[in-house]
PDB file of C-alpha atoms and ligand atoms in Angstrom:
ATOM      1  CA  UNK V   1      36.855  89.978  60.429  1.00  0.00           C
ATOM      2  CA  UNK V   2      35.418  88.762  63.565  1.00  0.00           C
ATOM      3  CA  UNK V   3      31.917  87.970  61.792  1.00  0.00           C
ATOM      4  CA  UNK V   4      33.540  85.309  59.592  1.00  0.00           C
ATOM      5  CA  UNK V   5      34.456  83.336  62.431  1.00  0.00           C
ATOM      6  CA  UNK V   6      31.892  83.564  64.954  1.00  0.00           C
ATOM      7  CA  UNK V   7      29.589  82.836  61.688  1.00  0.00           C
ATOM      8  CA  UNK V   8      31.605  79.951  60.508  1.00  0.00           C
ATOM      9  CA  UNK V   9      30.994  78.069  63.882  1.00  0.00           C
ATOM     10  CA  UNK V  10      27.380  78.861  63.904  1.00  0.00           C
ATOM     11  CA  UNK V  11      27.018  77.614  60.642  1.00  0.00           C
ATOM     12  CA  UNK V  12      29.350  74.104  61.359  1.00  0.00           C
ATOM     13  CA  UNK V  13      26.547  73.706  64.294  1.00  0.00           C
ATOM     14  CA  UNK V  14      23.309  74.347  62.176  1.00  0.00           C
ATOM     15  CA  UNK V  15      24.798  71.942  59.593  1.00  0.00           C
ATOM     16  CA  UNK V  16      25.716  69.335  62.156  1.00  0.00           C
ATOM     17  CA  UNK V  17      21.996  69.879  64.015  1.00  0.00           C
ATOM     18  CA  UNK V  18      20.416  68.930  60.306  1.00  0.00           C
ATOM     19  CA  UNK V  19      22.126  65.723  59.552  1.00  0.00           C
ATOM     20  CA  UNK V  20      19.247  64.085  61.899  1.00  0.00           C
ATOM     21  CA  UNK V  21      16.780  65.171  59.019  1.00  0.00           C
ATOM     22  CA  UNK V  22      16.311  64.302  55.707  1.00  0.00           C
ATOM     23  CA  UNK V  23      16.570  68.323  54.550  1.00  0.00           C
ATOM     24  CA  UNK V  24      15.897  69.038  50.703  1.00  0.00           C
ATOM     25  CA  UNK V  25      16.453  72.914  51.867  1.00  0.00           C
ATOM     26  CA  UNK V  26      16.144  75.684  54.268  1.00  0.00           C
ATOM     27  CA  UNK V  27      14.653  77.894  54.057  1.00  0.00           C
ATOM     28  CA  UNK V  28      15.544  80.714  56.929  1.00  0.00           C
ATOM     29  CA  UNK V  29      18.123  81.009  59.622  1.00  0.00           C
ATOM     30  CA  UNK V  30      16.965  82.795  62.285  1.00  0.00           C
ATOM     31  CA  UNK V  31      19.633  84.141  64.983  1.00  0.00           C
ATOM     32  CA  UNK V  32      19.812  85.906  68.419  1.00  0.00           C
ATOM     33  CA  UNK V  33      22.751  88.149  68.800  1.00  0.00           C
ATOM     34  CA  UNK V  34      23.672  90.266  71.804  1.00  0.00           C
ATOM     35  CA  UNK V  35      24.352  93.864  71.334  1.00  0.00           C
ATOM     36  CA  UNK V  36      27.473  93.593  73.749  1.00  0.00           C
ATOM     37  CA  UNK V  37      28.954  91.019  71.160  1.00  0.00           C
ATOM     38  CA  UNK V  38      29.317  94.378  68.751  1.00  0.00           C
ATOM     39  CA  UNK V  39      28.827  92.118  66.096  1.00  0.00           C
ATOM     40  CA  UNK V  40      27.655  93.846  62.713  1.00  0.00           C
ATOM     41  CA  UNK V  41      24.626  92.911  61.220  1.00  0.00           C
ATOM     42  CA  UNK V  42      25.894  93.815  57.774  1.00  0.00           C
ATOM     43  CA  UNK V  43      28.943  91.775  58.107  1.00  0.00           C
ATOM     44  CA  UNK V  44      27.367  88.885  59.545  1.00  0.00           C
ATOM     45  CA  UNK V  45      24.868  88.585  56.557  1.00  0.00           C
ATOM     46  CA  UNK V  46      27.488  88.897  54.575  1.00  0.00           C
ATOM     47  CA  UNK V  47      29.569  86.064  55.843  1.00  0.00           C
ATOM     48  CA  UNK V  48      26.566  83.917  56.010  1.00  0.00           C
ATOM     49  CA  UNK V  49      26.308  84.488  52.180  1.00  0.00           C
ATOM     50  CA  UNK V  50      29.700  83.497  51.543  1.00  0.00           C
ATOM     51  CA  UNK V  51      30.088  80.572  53.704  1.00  0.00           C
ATOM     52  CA  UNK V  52      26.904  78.417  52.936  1.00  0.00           C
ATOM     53  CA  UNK V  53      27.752  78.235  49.532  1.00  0.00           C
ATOM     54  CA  UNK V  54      27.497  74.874  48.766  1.00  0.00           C
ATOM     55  CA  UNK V  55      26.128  74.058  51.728  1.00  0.00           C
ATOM     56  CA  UNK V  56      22.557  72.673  52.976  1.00  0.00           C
ATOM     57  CA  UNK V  57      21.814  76.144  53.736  1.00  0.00           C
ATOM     58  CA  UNK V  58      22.804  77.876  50.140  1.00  0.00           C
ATOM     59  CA  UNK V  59      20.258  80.289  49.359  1.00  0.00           C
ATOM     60  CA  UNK V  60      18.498  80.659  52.686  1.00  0.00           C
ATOM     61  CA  UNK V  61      17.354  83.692  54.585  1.00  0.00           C
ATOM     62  CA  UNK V  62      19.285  84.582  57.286  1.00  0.00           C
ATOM     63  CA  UNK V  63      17.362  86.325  60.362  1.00  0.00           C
ATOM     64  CA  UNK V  64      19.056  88.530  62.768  1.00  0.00           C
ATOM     65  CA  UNK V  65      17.251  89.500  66.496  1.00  0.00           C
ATOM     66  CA  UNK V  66      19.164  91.590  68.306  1.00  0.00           C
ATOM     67  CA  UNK V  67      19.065  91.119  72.184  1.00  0.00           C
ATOM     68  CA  UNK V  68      19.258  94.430  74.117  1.00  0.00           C
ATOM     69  CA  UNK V  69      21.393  94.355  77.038  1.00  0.00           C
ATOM     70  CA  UNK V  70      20.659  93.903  80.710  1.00  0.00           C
ATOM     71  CA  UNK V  71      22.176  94.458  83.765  1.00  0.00           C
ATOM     72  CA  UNK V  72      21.667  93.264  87.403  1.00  0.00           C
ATOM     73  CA  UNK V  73      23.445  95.124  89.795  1.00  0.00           C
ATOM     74  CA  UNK V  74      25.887  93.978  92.924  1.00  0.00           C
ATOM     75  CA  UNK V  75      24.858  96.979  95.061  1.00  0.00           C
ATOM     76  CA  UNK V  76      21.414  98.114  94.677  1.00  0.00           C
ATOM     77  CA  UNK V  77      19.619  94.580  93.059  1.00  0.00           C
ATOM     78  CA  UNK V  78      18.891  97.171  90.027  1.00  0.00           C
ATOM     79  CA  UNK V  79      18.311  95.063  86.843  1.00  0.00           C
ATOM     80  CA  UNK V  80      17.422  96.454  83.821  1.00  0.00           C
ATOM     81  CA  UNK V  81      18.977  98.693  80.672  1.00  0.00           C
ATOM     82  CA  UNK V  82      23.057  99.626  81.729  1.00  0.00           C
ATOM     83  CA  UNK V  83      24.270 102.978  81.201  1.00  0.00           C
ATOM     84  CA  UNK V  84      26.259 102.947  78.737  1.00  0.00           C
ATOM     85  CA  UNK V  85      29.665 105.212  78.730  1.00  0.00           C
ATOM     86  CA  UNK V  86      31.936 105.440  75.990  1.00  0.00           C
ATOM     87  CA  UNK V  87      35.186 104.410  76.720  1.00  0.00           C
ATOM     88  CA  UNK V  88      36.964 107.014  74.738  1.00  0.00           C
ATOM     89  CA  UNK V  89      40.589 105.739  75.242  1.00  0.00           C
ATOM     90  CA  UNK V  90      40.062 102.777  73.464  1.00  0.00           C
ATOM     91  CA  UNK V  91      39.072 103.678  70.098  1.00  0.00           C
ATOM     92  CA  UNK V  92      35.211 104.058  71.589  1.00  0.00           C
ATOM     93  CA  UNK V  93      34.966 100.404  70.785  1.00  0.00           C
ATOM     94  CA  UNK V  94      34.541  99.071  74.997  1.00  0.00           C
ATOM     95  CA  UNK V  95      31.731 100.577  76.738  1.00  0.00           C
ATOM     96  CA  UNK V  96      32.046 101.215  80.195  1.00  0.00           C
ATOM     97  CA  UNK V  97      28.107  99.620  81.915  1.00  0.00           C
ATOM     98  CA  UNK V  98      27.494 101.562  85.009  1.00  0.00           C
ATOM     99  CA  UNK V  99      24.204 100.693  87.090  1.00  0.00           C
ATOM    100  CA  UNK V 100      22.090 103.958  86.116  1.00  0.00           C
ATOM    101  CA  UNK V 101      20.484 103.661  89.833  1.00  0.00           C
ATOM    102  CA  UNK V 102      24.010 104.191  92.051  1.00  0.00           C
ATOM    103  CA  UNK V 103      26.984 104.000  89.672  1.00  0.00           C
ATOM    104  CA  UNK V 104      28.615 100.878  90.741  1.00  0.00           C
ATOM    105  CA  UNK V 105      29.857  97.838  88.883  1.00  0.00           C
ATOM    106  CA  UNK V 106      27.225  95.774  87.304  1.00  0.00           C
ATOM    107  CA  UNK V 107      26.963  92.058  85.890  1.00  0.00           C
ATOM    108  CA  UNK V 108      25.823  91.755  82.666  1.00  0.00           C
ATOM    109  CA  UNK V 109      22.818  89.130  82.743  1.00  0.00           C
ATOM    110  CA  UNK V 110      21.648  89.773  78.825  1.00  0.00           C
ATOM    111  CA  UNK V 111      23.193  91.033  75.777  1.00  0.00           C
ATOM    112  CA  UNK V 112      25.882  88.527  75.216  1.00  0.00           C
ATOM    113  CA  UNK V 113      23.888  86.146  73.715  1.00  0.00           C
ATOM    114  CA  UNK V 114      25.109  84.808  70.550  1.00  0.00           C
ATOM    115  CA  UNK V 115      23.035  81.299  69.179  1.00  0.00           C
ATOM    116  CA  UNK V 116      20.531  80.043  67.169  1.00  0.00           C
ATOM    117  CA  UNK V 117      16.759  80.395  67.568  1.00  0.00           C
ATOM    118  CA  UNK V 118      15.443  78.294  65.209  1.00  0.00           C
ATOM    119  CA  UNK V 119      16.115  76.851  61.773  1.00  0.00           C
ATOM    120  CA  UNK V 120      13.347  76.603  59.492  1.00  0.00           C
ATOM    121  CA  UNK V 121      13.741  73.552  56.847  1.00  0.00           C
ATOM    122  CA  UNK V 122      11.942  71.630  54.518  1.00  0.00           C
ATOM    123  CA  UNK V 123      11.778  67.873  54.958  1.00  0.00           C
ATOM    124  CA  UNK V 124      12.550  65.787  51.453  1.00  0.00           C
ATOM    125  CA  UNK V 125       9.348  63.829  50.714  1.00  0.00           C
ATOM    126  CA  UNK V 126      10.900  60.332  51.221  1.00  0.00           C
ATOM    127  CA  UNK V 127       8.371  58.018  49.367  1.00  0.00           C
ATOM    128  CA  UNK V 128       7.192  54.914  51.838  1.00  0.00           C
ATOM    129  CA  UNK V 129       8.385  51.745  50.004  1.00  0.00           C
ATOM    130  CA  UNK V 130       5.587  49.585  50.843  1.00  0.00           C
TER     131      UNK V 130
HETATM  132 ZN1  LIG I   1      23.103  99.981  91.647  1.00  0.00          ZN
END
């Protein structure tokens, strides 16, 4: 499963990003993830559930924003949605992105994205030894 992996790393990073704090917990995850990484939403909750057990982040809400994609394209300067053809010869899994203006060969420019927006967390009340 894809999701396990790609969720392991982004939990390794939120982990690492929190050892500059003094975290008690956290409280919600929140993640941007392209559509053109066809990674489930399901799956990807579900991994997060299994793999911050025991971690800082047991318990916490994760938050899922899809990013829609984007195209710019090499011929016309269109950017904007892609069309999007099904690529029936490989399972329907690959879409073809054609620009919708002429046809040709596009760059994606959004919908790959795949990181963290923000990590909400609650600071542990360290008492001021005075
Ligand atoms: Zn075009």
């Amino acid at each position: 499963m894809h999701e396990v992996s790609v969720m392991s790393s982004i939990i390794d990073s939120v982990l690492e990003e929190l050892k500059g704090y003094q975290v008690e917990r956290v409280e919600e995850v929140d993640l941007t993830i392209g559509a053109l990484t066809f990674l489930g939403e399901e799956q990807l909750k579900f991994a997060f559930e299994i793999l911050t057990k025991d971690t800082l982040l047991e318990g916490s809400i994760l938050v899922i924003d899809t990013e829609e994609v984007e195209v710019r394209c090499l011929s016309c300067d269109y950017l904007g949605p892609a069309e999007v053809l099904e690529n029936e010869g490989f399972h329907g899994m690959v879409p073809i992105l054609h620009c919708p203006r002429c046809g040709q060969g596009i760059e994606v420019t959004k919908g790959k994205s795949c990181l963290v927006r923000s990590v909400k967390a609650v600071e542990k009340d360290v008492p001021i030894q005075g």
